[in-house]
Amino acid sequence: EAQVTQNPRYLITVTGKKLTVTCSQNMNHEYMSWYRQDPGLGLRQIYYSMNVEVTDKGDVPEGYKVSRKEKRNFPLILESPSPNQTSLYFCASSDWTSGSNIQYFGAGTRLSVL
Amino acid sequence: GDSVTQMEGPVTLSEEAFLTINCTYTATGYPSLFWYVQYPGEGLQLLLKATKADDKGSNKGFEATYRKETTSFHLEKGSVQVSDSAVYFCALSDNNDMRFGAGTRLTVKP
């Protein structure tokens, strides 16, 4: 089954404790992206990657890091989480090269930073 | 830069009512337009899309027409069901840029 898998689904942490949210896709997509969803703001892009070893900032990259060492994985790293990073996070992938631009989303990770 | 504006919710309708959710966009190029739906506890999934002016996307009884002259992509359904209760996002894709609206929560009551 084609899917994007994020882990964990729920995470409660404390300010300053480094964490990683994993994302993996099994569709061989070149493009992967991270979004955060906040009430009234919709989805805002954090980082995206057009292919392995290629990453670019989205609209709200501050406080986040990503890496793309393999095509299927695109982890999101919070080196020193702060309460304003409490949010719902989504990973997505798409077959950008085909021109379809349809994004496939993971089920989301709800993060609370205390 | 590119942007998407959609009507604020929440929207509450009775079953079998007509639905319209307005969406307008601003783009410098010729974007593709999308509607995504998010059911409770799930990620977004594509509902329909249109890639050029006058295209009509349709799926599950929902429709939207790409109107270049009014820069709009309004979502419509003739008769909503309780199972349509969800959050709906309008979105555009222009080259490498993907933009989402703020989302509209729809609740359909029996």
mmCIF file of N, CA, C and O in Angstrom, chain B residues 7 10-21 62 75-86 88 104-110:
data_model
loop_
_atom_site.group_PDB
_atom_site.id
_atom_site.type_symbol
_atom_site.label_atom_id
_atom_site.label_comp_id
_atom_site.label_asym_id
_atom_site.label_seq_id
_atom_site.Cartn_x
_atom_site.Cartn_y
_atom_site.Cartn_z
ATOM 1 N N MET B 7 -12.946 30.839 2.396
ATOM 2 C CA MET B 7 -13.925 31.361 3.338
ATOM 3 C C MET B 7 -13.699 30.769 4.720
ATOM 4 O O MET B 7 -13.309 29.616 4.871
ATOM 5 N N PRO B 10 -16.531 28.084 11.058
ATOM 6 C CA PRO B 10 -17.020 26.805 10.556
ATOM 7 C C PRO B 10 -18.328 26.930 9.789
ATOM 8 O O PRO B 10 -19.030 27.922 9.938
ATOM 9 N N VAL B 11 -18.591 25.927 8.964
ATOM 10 C CA VAL B 11 -19.837 25.860 8.210
ATOM 11 C C VAL B 11 -20.639 24.676 8.751
ATOM 12 O O VAL B 11 -20.104 23.572 8.861
ATOM 13 N N THR B 12 -21.875 24.942 9.098
ATOM 14 C CA THR B 12 -22.757 23.885 9.592
ATOM 15 C C THR B 12 -23.965 23.788 8.679
ATOM 16 O O THR B 12 -24.634 24.801 8.435
ATOM 17 N N LEU B 13 -24.217 22.596 8.148
ATOM 18 C CA LEU B 13 -25.332 22.376 7.235
ATOM 19 C C LEU B 13 -26.132 21.157 7.664
ATOM 20 O O LEU B 13 -25.607 20.271 8.354
ATOM 21 N N SER B 14 -27.362 21.132 7.227
ATOM 22 C CA SER B 14 -28.173 19.927 7.407
ATOM 23 C C SER B 14 -27.928 18.980 6.256
ATOM 24 O O SER B 14 -27.536 19.395 5.151
ATOM 25 N N GLU B 15 -28.121 17.705 6.517
ATOM 26 C CA GLU B 15 -27.942 16.695 5.468
ATOM 27 C C GLU B 15 -28.793 17.048 4.247
ATOM 28 O O GLU B 15 -29.908 17.547 4.376
ATOM 29 N N GLU B 16 -28.225 16.821 3.069
ATOM 30 C CA GLU B 16 -28.847 17.091 1.769
ATOM 31 C C GLU B 16 -28.847 18.556 1.373
ATOM 32 O O GLU B 16 -29.361 18.915 0.310
ATOM 33 N N ALA B 17 -28.260 19.425 2.167
ATOM 34 C CA ALA B 17 -28.150 20.838 1.793
ATOM 35 C C ALA B 17 -27.069 21.011 0.736
ATOM 36 O O ALA B 17 -26.217 20.142 0.531
ATOM 37 N N PHE B 18 -27.108 22.179 0.069
ATOM 38 C CA PHE B 18 -26.113 22.526 -0.942
ATOM 39 C C PHE B 18 -24.919 23.186 -0.259
ATOM 40 O O PHE B 18 -25.067 24.017 0.625
ATOM 41 N N LEU B 19 -23.739 22.804 -0.712
ATOM 42 C CA LEU B 19 -22.507 23.325 -0.126
ATOM 43 C C LEU B 19 -21.735 24.164 -1.127
ATOM 44 O O LEU B 19 -21.546 23.745 -2.275
ATOM 45 N N THR B 20 -21.280 25.332 -0.685
ATOM 46 C CA THR B 20 -20.272 26.102 -1.409
ATOM 47 C C THR B 20 -19.225 26.558 -0.415
ATOM 48 O O THR B 20 -19.561 27.119 0.625
ATOM 49 N N ILE B 21 -17.971 26.302 -0.737
ATOM 50 C CA ILE B 21 -16.857 26.869 0.020
ATOM 51 C C ILE B 21 -16.031 27.685 -0.972
ATOM 52 O O ILE B 21 -15.508 27.149 -1.946
ATOM 53 N N PHE B 62 -18.348 16.156 -5.285
ATOM 54 C CA PHE B 62 -17.807 17.508 -5.168
ATOM 55 C C PHE B 62 -17.293 17.957 -6.531
ATOM 56 O O PHE B 62 -16.797 17.154 -7.314
ATOM 57 N N LEU B 75 -15.491 25.319 -4.173
ATOM 58 C CA LEU B 75 -15.904 23.926 -4.003
ATOM 59 C C LEU B 75 -17.412 23.856 -3.817
ATOM 60 O O LEU B 75 -17.971 24.622 -3.011
ATOM 61 N N GLU B 76 -18.070 22.938 -4.530
ATOM 62 C CA GLU B 76 -19.516 22.788 -4.439
ATOM 63 C C GLU B 76 -19.899 21.323 -4.350
ATOM 64 O O GLU B 76 -19.228 20.458 -4.897
ATOM 65 N N LYS B 77 -21.011 21.095 -3.645
ATOM 66 C CA LYS B 77 -21.629 19.777 -3.640
ATOM 67 C C LYS B 77 -23.130 19.975 -3.512
ATOM 68 O O LYS B 77 -23.580 20.748 -2.671
ATOM 69 N N GLY B 78 -23.871 19.253 -4.315
ATOM 70 C CA GLY B 78 -25.306 19.483 -4.373
ATOM 71 C C GLY B 78 -26.074 18.993 -3.156
ATOM 72 O O GLY B 78 -27.096 19.569 -2.790
ATOM 73 N N SER B 79 -25.573 17.942 -2.517
ATOM 74 C CA SER B 79 -26.321 17.342 -1.405
ATOM 75 C C SER B 79 -25.313 16.702 -0.450
ATOM 76 O O SER B 79 -24.794 15.620 -0.729
ATOM 77 N N VAL B 80 -25.040 17.393 0.648
ATOM 78 C CA VAL B 80 -24.001 16.888 1.553
ATOM 79 C C VAL B 80 -24.556 15.795 2.465
ATOM 80 O O VAL B 80 -25.764 15.720 2.736
ATOM 81 N N GLN B 81 -23.646 14.967 2.926
ATOM 82 C CA GLN B 81 -23.965 13.880 3.848
ATOM 83 C C GLN B 81 -23.191 14.073 5.150
ATOM 84 O O GLN B 81 -22.194 14.792 5.189
ATOM 85 N N VAL B 82 -23.662 13.397 6.177
ATOM 86 C CA VAL B 82 -22.980 13.482 7.477
ATOM 87 C C VAL B 82 -21.509 13.096 7.324
ATOM 88 O O VAL B 82 -20.615 13.677 7.946
ATOM 89 N N SER B 83 -21.253 12.121 6.458
ATOM 90 C CA SER B 83 -19.886 11.630 6.259
ATOM 91 C C SER B 83 -18.977 12.651 5.575
ATOM 92 O O SER B 83 -17.755 12.440 5.499
ATOM 93 N N ASP B 84 -19.530 13.747 5.086
ATOM 94 C CA ASP B 84 -18.709 14.816 4.486
ATOM 95 C C ASP B 84 -18.134 15.755 5.537
ATOM 96 O O ASP B 84 -17.353 16.655 5.197
ATOM 97 N N SER B 85 -18.507 15.594 6.775
ATOM 98 C CA SER B 85 -17.979 16.433 7.845
ATOM 99 C C SER B 85 -16.468 16.276 7.919
ATOM 100 O O SER B 85 -15.952 15.164 8.108
ATOM 101 N N ALA B 86 -15.759 17.379 7.773
ATOM 102 C CA ALA B 86 -14.297 17.346 7.686
ATOM 103 C C ALA B 86 -13.802 18.790 7.569
ATOM 104 O O ALA B 86 -14.590 19.733 7.545
ATOM 105 N N TYR B 88 -11.764 21.242 4.970
ATOM 106 C CA TYR B 88 -11.456 21.321 3.546
ATOM 107 C C TYR B 88 -10.431 22.434 3.315
ATOM 108 O O TYR B 88 -10.596 23.552 3.797
ATOM 109 N N THR B 104 -11.430 25.158 6.001
ATOM 110 C CA THR B 104 -12.820 25.436 6.385
ATOM 111 C C THR B 104 -13.407 24.167 6.980
ATOM 112 O O THR B 104 -13.448 23.128 6.316
ATOM 113 N N ARG B 105 -13.840 24.278 8.217
ATOM 114 C CA ARG B 105 -14.431 23.109 8.880
ATOM 115 C C ARG B 105 -15.899 23.018 8.523
ATOM 116 O O ARG B 105 -16.657 23.976 8.708
ATOM 117 N N LEU B 106 -16.294 21.878 8.004
ATOM 118 C CA LEU B 106 -17.692 21.616 7.649
ATOM 119 C C LEU B 106 -18.261 20.574 8.598
ATOM 120 O O LEU B 106 -17.658 19.512 8.797
ATOM 121 N N THR B 107 -19.407 20.889 9.174
ATOM 122 C CA THR B 107 -20.150 19.923 9.982
ATOM 123 C C THR B 107 -21.517 19.742 9.351
ATOM 124 O O THR B 107 -22.219 20.729 9.096
ATOM 125 N N VAL B 108 -21.864 18.491 9.078
ATOM 126 C CA VAL B 108 -23.169 18.185 8.493
ATOM 127 C C VAL B 108 -23.986 17.441 9.544
ATOM 128 O O VAL B 108 -23.552 16.403 10.059
ATOM 129 N N LYS B 109 -25.149 17.978 9.842
ATOM 130 C CA LYS B 109 -26.007 17.387 10.874
ATOM 131 C C LYS B 109 -27.126 16.578 10.223
ATOM 132 O O LYS B 109 -27.651 16.972 9.180
ATOM 133 N N PRO B 110 -27.480 15.447 10.855
ATOM 134 C CA PRO B 110 -28.533 14.598 10.275
ATOM 135 C C PRO B 110 -29.891 15.295 10.311
ATOM 136 O O PRO B 110 -30.142 16.176 11.124
#
